[in-house]
mmCIF file of C-alpha atoms and ligand atoms in Angstrom:
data_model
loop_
_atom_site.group_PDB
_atom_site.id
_atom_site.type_symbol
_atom_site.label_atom_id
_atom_site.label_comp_id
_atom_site.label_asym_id
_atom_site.label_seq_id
_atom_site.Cartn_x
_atom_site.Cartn_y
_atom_site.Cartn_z
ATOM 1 C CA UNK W 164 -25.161 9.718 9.045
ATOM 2 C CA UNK W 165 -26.941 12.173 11.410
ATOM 3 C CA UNK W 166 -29.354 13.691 9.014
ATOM 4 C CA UNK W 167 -32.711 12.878 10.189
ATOM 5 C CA UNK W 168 -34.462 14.849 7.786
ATOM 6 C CA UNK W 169 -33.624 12.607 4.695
ATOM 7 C CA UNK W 170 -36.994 11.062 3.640
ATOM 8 C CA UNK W 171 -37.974 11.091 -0.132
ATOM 9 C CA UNK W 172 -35.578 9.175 -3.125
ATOM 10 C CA UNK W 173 -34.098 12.765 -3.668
ATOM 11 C CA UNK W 174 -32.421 13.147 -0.415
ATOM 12 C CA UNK W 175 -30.946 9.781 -0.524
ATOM 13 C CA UNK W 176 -29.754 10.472 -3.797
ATOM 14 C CA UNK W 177 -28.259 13.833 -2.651
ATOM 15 C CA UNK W 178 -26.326 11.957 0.103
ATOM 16 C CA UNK W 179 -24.993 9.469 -1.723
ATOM 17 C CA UNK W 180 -22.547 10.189 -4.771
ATOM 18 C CA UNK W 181 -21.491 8.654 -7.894
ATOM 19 C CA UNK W 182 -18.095 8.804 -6.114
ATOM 20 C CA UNK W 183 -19.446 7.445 -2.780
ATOM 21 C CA UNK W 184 -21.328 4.081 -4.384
ATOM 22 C CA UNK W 185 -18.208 3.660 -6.694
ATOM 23 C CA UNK W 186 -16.012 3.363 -3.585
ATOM 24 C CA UNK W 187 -18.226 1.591 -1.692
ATOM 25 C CA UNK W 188 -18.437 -1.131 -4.498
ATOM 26 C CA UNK W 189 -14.636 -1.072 -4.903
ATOM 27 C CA UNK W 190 -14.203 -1.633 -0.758
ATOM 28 C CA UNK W 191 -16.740 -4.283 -1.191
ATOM 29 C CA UNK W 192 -14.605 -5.857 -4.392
ATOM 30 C CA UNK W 193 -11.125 -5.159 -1.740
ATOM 31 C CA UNK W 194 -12.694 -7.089 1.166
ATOM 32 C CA UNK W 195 -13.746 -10.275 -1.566
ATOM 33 C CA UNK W 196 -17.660 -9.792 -0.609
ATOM 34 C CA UNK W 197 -17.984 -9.101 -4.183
ATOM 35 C CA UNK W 198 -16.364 -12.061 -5.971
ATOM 36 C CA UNK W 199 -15.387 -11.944 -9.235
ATOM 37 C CA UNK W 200 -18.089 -12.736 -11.450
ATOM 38 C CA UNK W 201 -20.645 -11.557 -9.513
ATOM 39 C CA UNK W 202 -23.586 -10.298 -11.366
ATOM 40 C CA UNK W 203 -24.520 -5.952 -10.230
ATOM 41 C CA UNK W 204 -27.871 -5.728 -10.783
ATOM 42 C CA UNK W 205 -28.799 -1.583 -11.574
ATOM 43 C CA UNK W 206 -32.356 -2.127 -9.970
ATOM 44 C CA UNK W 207 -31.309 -3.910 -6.681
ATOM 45 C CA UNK W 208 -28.266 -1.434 -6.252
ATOM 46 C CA UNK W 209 -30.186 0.921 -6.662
ATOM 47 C CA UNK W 210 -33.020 0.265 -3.787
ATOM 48 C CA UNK W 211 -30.146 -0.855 -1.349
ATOM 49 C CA UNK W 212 -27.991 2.365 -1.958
ATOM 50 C CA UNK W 213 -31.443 4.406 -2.672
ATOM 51 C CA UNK W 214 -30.591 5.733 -5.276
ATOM 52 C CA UNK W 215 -31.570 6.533 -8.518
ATOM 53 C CA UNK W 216 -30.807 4.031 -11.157
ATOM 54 C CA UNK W 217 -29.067 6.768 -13.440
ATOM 55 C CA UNK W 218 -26.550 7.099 -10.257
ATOM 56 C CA UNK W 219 -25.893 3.710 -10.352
ATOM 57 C CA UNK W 220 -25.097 3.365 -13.744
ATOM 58 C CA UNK W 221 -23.440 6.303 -13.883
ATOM 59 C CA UNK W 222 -20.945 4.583 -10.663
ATOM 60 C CA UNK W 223 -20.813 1.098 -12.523
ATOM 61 C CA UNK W 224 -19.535 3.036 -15.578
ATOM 62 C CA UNK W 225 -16.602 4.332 -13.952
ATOM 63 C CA UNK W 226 -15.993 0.995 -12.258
ATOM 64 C CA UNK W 227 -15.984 -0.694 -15.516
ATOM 65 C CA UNK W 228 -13.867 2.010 -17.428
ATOM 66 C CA UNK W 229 -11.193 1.592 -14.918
ATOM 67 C CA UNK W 230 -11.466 -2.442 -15.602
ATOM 68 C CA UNK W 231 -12.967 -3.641 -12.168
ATOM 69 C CA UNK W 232 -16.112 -4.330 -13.974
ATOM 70 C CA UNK W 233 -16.840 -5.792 -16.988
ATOM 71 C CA UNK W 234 -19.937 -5.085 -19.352
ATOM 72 C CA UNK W 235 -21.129 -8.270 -21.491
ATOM 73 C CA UNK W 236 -23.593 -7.430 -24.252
ATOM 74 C CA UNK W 237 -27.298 -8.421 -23.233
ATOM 75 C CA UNK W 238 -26.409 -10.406 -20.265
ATOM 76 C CA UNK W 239 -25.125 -7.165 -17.892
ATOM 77 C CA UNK W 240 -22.156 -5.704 -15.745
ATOM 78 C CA UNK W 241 -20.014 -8.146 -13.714
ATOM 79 C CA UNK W 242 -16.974 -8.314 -11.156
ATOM 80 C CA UNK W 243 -14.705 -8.948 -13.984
ATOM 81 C CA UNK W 244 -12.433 -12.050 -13.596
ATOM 82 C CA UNK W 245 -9.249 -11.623 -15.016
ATOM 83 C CA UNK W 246 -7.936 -14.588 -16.757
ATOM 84 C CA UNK W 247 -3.954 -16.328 -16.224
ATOM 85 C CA UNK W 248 -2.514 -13.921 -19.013
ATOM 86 C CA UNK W 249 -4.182 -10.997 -17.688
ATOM 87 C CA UNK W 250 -3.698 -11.441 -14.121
ATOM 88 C CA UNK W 251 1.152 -11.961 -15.591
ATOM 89 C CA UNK W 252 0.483 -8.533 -17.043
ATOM 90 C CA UNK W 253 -0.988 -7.088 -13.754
ATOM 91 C CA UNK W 254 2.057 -7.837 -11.815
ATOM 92 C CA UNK W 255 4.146 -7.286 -14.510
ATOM 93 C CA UNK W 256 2.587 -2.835 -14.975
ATOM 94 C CA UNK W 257 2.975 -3.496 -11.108
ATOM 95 C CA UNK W 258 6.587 -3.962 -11.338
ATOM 96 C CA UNK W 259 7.073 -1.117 -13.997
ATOM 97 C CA UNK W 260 5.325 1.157 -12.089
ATOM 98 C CA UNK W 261 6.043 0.958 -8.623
ATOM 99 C CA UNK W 262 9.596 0.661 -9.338
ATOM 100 C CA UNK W 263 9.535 3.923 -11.036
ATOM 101 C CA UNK W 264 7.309 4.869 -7.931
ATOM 102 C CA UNK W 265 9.911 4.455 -5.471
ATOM 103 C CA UNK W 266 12.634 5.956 -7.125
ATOM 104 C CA UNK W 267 10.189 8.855 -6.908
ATOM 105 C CA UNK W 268 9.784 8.957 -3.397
ATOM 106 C CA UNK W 269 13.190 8.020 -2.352
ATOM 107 C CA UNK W 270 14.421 10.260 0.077
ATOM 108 C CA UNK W 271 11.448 12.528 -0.743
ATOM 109 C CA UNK W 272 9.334 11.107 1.664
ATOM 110 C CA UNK W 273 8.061 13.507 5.085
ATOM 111 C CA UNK W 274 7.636 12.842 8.851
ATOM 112 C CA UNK W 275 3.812 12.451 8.191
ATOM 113 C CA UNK W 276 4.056 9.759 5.184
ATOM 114 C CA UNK W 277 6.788 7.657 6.660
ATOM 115 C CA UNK W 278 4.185 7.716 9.960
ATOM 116 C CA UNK W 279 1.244 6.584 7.630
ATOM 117 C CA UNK W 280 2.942 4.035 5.847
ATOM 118 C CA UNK W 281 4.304 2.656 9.633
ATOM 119 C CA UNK W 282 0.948 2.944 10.704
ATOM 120 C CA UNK W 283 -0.619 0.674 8.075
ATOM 121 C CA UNK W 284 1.725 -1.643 8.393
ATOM 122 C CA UNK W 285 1.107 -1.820 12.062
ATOM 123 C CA UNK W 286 -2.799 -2.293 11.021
ATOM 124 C CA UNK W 287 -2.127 -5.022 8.500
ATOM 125 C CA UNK W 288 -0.065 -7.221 11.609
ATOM 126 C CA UNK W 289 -2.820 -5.987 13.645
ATOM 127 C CA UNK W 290 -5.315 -8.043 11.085
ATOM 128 C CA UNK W 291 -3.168 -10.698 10.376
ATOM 129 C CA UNK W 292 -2.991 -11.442 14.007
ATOM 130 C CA UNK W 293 -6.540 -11.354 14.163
ATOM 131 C CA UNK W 294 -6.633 -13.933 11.511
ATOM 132 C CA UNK W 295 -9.018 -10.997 9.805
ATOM 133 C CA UNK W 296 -8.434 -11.973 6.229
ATOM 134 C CA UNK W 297 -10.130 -9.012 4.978
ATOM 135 C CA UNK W 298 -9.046 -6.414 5.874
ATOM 136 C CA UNK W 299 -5.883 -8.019 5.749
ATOM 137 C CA UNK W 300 -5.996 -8.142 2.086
ATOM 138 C CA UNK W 301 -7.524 -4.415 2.019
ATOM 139 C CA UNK W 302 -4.491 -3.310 4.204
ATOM 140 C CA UNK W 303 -1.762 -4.668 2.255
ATOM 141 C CA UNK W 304 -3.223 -3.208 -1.077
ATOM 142 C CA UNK W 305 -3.876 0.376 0.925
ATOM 143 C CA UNK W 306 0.123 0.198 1.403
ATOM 144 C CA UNK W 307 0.538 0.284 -1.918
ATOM 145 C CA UNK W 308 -1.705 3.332 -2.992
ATOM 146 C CA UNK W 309 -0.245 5.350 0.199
ATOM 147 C CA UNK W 310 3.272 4.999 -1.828
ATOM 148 C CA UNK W 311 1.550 6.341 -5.112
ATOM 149 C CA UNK W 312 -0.114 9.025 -3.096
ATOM 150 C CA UNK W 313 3.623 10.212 -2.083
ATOM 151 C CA UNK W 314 4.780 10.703 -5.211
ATOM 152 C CA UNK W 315 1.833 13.390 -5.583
ATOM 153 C CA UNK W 316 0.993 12.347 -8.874
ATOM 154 C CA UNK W 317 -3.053 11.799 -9.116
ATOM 155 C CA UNK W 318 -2.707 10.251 -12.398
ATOM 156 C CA UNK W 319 -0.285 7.582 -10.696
ATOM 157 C CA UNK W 320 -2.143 7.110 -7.874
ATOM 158 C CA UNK W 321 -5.473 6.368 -9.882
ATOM 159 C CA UNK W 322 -3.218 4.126 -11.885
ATOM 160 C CA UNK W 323 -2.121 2.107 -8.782
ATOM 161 C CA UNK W 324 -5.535 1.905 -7.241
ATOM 162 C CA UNK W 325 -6.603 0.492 -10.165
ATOM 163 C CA UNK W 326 -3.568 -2.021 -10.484
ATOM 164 C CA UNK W 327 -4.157 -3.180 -6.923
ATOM 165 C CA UNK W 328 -7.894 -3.641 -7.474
ATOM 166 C CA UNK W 329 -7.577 -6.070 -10.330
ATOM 167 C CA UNK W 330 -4.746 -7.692 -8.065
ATOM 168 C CA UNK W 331 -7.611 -8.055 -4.994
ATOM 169 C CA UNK W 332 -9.697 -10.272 -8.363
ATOM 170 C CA UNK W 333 -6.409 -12.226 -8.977
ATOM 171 C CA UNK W 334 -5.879 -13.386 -5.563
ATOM 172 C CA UNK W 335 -9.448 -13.896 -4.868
ATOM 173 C CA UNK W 336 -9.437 -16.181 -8.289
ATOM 174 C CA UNK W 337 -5.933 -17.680 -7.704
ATOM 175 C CA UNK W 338 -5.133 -17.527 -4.807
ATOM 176 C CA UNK W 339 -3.866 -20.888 -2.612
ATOM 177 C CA UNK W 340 -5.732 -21.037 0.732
ATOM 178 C CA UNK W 341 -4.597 -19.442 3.835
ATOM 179 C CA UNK W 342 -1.481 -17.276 1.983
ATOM 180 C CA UNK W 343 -1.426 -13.940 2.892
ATOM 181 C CA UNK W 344 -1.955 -11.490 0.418
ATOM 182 C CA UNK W 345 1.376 -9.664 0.435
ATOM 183 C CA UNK W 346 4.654 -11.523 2.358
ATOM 184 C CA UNK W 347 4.718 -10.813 6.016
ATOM 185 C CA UNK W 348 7.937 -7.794 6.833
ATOM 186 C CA UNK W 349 8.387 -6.967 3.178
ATOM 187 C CA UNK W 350 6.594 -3.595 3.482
ATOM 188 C CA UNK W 351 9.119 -3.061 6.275
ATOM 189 C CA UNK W 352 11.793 -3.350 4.690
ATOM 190 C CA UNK W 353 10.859 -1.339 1.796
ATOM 191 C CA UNK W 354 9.561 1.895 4.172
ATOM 192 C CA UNK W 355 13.292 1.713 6.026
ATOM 193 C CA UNK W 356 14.958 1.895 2.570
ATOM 194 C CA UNK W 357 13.017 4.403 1.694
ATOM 195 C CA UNK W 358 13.751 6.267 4.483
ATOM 196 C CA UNK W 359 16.965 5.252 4.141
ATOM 197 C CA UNK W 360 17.015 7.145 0.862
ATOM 198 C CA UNK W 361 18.185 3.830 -0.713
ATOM 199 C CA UNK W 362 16.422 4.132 -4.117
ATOM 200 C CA UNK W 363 18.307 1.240 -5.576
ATOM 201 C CA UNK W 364 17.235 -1.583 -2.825
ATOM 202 C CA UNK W 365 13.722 0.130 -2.367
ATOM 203 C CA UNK W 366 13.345 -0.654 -5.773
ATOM 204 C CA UNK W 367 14.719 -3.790 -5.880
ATOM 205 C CA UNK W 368 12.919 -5.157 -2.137
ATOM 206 C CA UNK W 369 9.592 -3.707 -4.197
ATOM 207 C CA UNK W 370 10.310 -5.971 -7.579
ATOM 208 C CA UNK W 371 11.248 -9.118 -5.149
ATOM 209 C CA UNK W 372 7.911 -8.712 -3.342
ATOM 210 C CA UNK W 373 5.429 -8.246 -6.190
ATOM 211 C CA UNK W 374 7.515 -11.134 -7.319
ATOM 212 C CA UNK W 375 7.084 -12.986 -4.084
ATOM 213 C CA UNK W 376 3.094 -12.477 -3.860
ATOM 214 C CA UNK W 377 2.534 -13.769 -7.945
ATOM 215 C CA UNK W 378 4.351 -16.956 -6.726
ATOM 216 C CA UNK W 379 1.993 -17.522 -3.877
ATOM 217 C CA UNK W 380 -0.755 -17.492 -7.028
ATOM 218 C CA UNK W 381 -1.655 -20.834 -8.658
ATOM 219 C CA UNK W 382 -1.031 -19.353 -11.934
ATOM 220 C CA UNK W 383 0.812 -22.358 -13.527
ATOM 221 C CA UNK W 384 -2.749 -23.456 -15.338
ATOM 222 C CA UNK W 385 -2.176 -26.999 -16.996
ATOM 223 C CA UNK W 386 -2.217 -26.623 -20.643
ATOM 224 C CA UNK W 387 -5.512 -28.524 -22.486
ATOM 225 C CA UNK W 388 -5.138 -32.334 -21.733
ATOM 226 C CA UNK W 389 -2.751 -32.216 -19.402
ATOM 227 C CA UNK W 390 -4.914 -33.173 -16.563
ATOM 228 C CA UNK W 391 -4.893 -36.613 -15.636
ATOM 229 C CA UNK W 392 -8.617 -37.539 -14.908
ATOM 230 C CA UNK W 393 -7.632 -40.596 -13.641
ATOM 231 C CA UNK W 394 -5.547 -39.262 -11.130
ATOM 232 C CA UNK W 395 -7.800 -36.538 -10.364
ATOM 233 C CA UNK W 396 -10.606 -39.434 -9.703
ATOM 234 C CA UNK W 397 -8.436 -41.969 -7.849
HETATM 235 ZN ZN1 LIG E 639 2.581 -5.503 -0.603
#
């Protein structure tokens, strides 16, 4: 931090922003510290970011507009959960939109962002190799909001962080153990299309993928009474 003059509540508070404790939260919610469900209480946030509690709830507002959080009536704000239906129509906006995305950025794309995208996919193998599930998961989401951040569209790219987000709840909810959170290479492939100028298999090795990680999901919930206690118990 380096500033060693920050003593009373109101320096904190001018160090740390609405913007700053919303993206901290959200980092925390990429990384799974925060599961979904987990309770944000204003008063504790408050004394660990110190804070004032108007900051706080001014930062779990946005959160919650954007869907990351959800408010329940007399009980408080939570890490939402998103539920099977909710978590289809994620991927499914996903597939909309970043297919639109890359036909975009076909082509379009600079020395500088074709570097960046390389260079987090170098960071993601970096973590997988690590076996650092964390930021594995943060990395392979990050790829995803450095393509909306090409197409220079700051409406898009709020879009996708929030998409990708709600996607860090699925997997943390439904995920299988030990998958990773997007298919090993894929990224790869879609960055040398890209680059390519390809549009048309960008596109298509973008759809496949999202595709790929919402089969890796256990999303196939039994319907009611279709468990068999008996086996389950056996
Ligand atoms: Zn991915």
């Amino acid at each position: 931090m380096g500033n060693a003059t920050a003593k009373s509540p109101e320096d904190a508070d001018a160090i740390a922003s609405v913007e700053d404790i919303s993206e901290r939260i959200l980092g925390a919610i990429w990384e799974h510290r925060l599961p979904p469900g987990t309770k944000l209480v204003e008063e504790k946030l408050a004394a660990v970011f110190k804070v004032s509690r108007t900051k706080i709830r001014l930062a779990l507002a946005r959160l919650s507009h954007d869907s990351i959080l959800t408010v329940e009536p007399n009980r408080g704000t939570f890490v939402s959960s998103p539920s099977v239906p909710q978590a289809r129509q994620v991927f499914d906006a996903r597939r909309v939109v970043e297919s639109a995305l890359i036909h975009q950025v076909a082509g379009q794309l600079g020395r500088e962002q074709l570097a960046r995208l390389r260079k987090n996919i170098a960071l993601e193998a970096d973590a997988r190799e690590r076996d650092d599930r964390r930021a594995s998961i943060r990395l392979s989401g990050q790829f995803h909001v450095l393509l909306a951040q090409a197409a220079n569209n700051a409406f898009l790219e709020k879009y996708m962080r929030e998409l990708c987000s709600l996607t860090c709840l699925v997997i943390a909810l439904y995920d299988a153990p030990g998958t990773p959170a997007c298919p090993f290479h894929e990224h790869d492939g879609i960055v040398d299309a890209l680059e390519a100028g390809d549009a048309g298999k960008a596109a298509s090795l973008m759809v496949e993928h999202l595709n790929h990680v919402e089969k890796t999901l256990r999303l196939e919930m039994p319907q009611d009474g279709e468990i068999d206690l008996e086996a389950v118990f056996s």
